[in-house]
XYZ file of N, CA and C in Angstrom:
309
model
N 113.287 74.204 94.029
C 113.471 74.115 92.603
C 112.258 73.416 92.013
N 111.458 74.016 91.008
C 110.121 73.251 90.715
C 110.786 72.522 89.005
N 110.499 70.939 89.231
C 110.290 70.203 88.207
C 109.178 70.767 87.083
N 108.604 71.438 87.981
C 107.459 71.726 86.693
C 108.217 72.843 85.699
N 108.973 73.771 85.942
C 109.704 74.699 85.319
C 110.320 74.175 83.840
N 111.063 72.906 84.964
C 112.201 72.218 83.774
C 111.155 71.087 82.358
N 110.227 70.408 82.871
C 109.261 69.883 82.337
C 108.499 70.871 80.924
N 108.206 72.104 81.395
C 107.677 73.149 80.609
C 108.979 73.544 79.262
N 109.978 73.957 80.031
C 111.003 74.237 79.298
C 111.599 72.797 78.302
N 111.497 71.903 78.946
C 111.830 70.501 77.930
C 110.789 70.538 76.520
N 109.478 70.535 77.187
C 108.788 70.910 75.788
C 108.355 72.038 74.814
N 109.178 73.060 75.416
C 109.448 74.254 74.610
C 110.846 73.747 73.581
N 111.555 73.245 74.044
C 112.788 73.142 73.405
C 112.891 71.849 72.642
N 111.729 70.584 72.902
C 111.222 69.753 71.709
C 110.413 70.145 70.245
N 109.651 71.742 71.137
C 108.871 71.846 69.518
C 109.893 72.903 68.464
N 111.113 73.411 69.773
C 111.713 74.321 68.798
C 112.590 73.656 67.976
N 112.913 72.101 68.146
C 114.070 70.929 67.478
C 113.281 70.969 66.480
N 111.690 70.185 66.501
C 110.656 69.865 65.876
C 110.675 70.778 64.515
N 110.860 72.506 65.328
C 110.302 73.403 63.803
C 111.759 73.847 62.948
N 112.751 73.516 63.793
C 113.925 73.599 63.408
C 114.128 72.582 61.765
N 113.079 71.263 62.254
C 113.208 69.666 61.581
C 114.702 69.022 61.890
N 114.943 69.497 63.005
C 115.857 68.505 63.452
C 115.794 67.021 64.051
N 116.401 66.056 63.419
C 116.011 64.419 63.721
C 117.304 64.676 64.768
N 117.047 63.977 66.270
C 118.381 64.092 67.083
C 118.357 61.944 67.077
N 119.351 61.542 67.082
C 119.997 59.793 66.910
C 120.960 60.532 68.291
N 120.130 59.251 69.226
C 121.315 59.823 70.671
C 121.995 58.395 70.830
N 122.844 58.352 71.331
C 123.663 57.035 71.048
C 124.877 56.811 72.394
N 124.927 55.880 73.122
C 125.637 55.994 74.696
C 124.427 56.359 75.738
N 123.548 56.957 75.751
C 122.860 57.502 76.602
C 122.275 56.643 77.872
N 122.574 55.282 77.656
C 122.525 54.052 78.178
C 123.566 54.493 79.241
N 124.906 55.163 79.523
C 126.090 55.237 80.307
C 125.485 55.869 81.328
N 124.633 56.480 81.295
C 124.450 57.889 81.944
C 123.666 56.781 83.308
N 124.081 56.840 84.068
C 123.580 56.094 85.487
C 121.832 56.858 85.763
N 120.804 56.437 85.878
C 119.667 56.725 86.300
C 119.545 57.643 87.894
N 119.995 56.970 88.734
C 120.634 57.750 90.065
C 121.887 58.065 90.515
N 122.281 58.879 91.256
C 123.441 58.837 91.723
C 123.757 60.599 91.270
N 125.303 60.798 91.638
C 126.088 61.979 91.301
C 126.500 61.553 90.016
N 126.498 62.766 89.133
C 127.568 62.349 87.726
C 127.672 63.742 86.719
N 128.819 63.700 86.561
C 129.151 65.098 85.708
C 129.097 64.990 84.160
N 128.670 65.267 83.801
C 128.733 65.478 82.186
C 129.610 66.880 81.593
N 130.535 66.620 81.033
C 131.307 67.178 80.078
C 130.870 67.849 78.697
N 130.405 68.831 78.288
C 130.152 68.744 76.646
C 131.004 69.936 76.387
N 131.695 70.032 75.294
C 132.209 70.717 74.250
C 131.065 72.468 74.003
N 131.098 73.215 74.452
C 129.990 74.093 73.689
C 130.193 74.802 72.056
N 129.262 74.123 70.998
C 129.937 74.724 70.428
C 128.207 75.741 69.700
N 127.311 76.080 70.244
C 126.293 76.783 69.830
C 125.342 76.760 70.648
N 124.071 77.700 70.168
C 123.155 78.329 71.294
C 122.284 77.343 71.778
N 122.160 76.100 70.803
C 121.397 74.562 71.026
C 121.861 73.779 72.099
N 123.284 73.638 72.346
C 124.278 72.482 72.972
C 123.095 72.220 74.158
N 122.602 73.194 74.889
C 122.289 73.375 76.411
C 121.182 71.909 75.893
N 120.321 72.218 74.528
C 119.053 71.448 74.422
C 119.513 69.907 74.360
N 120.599 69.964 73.526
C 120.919 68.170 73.257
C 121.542 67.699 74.506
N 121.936 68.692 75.329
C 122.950 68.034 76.550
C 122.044 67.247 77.246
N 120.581 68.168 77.657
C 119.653 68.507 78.960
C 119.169 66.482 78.304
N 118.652 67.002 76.634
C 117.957 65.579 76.156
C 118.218 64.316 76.993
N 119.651 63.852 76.697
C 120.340 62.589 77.036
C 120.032 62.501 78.820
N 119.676 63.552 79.623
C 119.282 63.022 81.257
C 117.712 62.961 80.689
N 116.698 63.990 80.031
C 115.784 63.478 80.045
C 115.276 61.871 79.472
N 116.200 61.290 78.933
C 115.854 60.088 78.023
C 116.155 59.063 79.356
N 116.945 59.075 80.170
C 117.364 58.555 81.495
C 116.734 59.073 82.753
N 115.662 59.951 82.617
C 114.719 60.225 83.527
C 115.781 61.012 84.895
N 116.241 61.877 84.069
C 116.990 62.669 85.331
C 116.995 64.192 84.491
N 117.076 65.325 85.178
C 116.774 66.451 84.830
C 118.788 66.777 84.935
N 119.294 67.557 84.266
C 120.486 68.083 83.939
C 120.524 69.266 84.413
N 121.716 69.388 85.652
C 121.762 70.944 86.061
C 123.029 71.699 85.424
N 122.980 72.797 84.531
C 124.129 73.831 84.133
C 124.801 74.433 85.080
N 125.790 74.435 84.493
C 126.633 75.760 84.983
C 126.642 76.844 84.228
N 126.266 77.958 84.521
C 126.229 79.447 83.329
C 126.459 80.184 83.821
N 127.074 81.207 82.672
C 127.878 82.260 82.996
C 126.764 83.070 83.927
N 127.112 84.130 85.222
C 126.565 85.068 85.927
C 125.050 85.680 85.054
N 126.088 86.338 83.578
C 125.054 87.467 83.489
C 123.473 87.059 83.129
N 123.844 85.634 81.946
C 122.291 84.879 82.106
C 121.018 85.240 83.187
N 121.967 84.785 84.389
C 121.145 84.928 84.975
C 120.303 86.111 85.493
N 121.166 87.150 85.288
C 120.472 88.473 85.062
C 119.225 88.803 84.019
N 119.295 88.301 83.297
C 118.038 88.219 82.396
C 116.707 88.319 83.109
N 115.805 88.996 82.871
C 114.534 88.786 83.407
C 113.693 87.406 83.201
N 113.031 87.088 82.759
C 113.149 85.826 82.484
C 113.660 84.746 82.442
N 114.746 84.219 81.468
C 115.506 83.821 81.701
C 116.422 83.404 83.089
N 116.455 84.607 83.492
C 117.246 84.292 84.899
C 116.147 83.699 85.717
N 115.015 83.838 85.999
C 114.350 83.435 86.607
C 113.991 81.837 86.226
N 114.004 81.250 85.246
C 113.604 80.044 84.524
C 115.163 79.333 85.197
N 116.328 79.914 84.951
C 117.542 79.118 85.309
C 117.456 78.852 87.079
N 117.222 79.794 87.617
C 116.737 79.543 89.171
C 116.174 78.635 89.501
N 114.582 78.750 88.770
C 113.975 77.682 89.301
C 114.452 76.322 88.477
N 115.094 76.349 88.235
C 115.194 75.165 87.272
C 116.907 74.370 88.008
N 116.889 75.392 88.867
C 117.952 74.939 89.596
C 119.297 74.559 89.324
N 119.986 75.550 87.887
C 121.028 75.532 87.397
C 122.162 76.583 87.998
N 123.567 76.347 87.726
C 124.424 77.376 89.001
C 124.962 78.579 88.182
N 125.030 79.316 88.847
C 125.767 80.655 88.336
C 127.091 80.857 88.284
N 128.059 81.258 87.642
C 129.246 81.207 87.682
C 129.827 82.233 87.294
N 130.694 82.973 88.428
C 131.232 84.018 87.829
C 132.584 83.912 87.410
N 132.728 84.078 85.922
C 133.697 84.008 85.432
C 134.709 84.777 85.371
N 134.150 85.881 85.576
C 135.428 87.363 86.343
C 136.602 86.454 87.247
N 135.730 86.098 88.398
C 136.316 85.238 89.782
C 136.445 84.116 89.481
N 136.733 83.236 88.884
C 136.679 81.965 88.720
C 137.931 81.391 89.211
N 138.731 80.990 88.350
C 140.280 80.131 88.712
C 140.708 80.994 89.710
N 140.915 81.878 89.271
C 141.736 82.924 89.872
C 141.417 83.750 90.680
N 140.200 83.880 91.383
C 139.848 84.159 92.557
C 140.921 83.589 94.098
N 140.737 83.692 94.842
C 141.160 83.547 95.912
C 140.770 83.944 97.397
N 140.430 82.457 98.178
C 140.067 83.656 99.423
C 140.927 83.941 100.180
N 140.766 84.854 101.159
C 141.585 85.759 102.013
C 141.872 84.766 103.094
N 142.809 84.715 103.656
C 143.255 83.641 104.428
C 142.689 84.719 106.084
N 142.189 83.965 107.052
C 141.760 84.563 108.315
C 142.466 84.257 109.124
């Protein structure tokens, strides 16, 4: 998984806040443990969420891995940027309700 991917993509998605003129006030971001395992929860409610989520680990010097739907990752691009960037795929077809076959 190359840091440099996620690094590139962080400052693509600062100048797009920037031309947006969005001011982001992050507030708690202090909770977020520097090392270790830890899950973050967010609400999705638009095509941004992914940018303000990812922010709050970059401000704590930790990179934020997603979970996203399968087809993303099908994207040419895109899918390739989520790879290396080392975020998971999820198929939501199979999800809860999948099941494996007992052997």
């Amino acid at each position: 998984m190359s840091d440099l991917t996620y690094r590139l993509v962080i400052r693509a998605c600062r100048a797009v806040m920037r031309a947006l003129g969005l001011r982001i006030e992050l507030r708690g971001a202090d909770l977020l443990p520097h090392r270790g395992p830890v899950v973050l929860a967010a609400k999705h409610h638009g095509y941004l969420d992914f940018m303000l989520v990812g922010l709050v680990g970059t401000v704590r010097g930790r990179y934020v891995r997603f979970l996203a739907k399968q087809a993303v990752f099908q994207l040419p691009v895109v899918g390739w940027a989520m790879r290396s960037m080392g975020h998971v795929s999820v198929d939501r077809e199979h999800g809860a309700g999948h099941r494996a076959q007992p052997r």
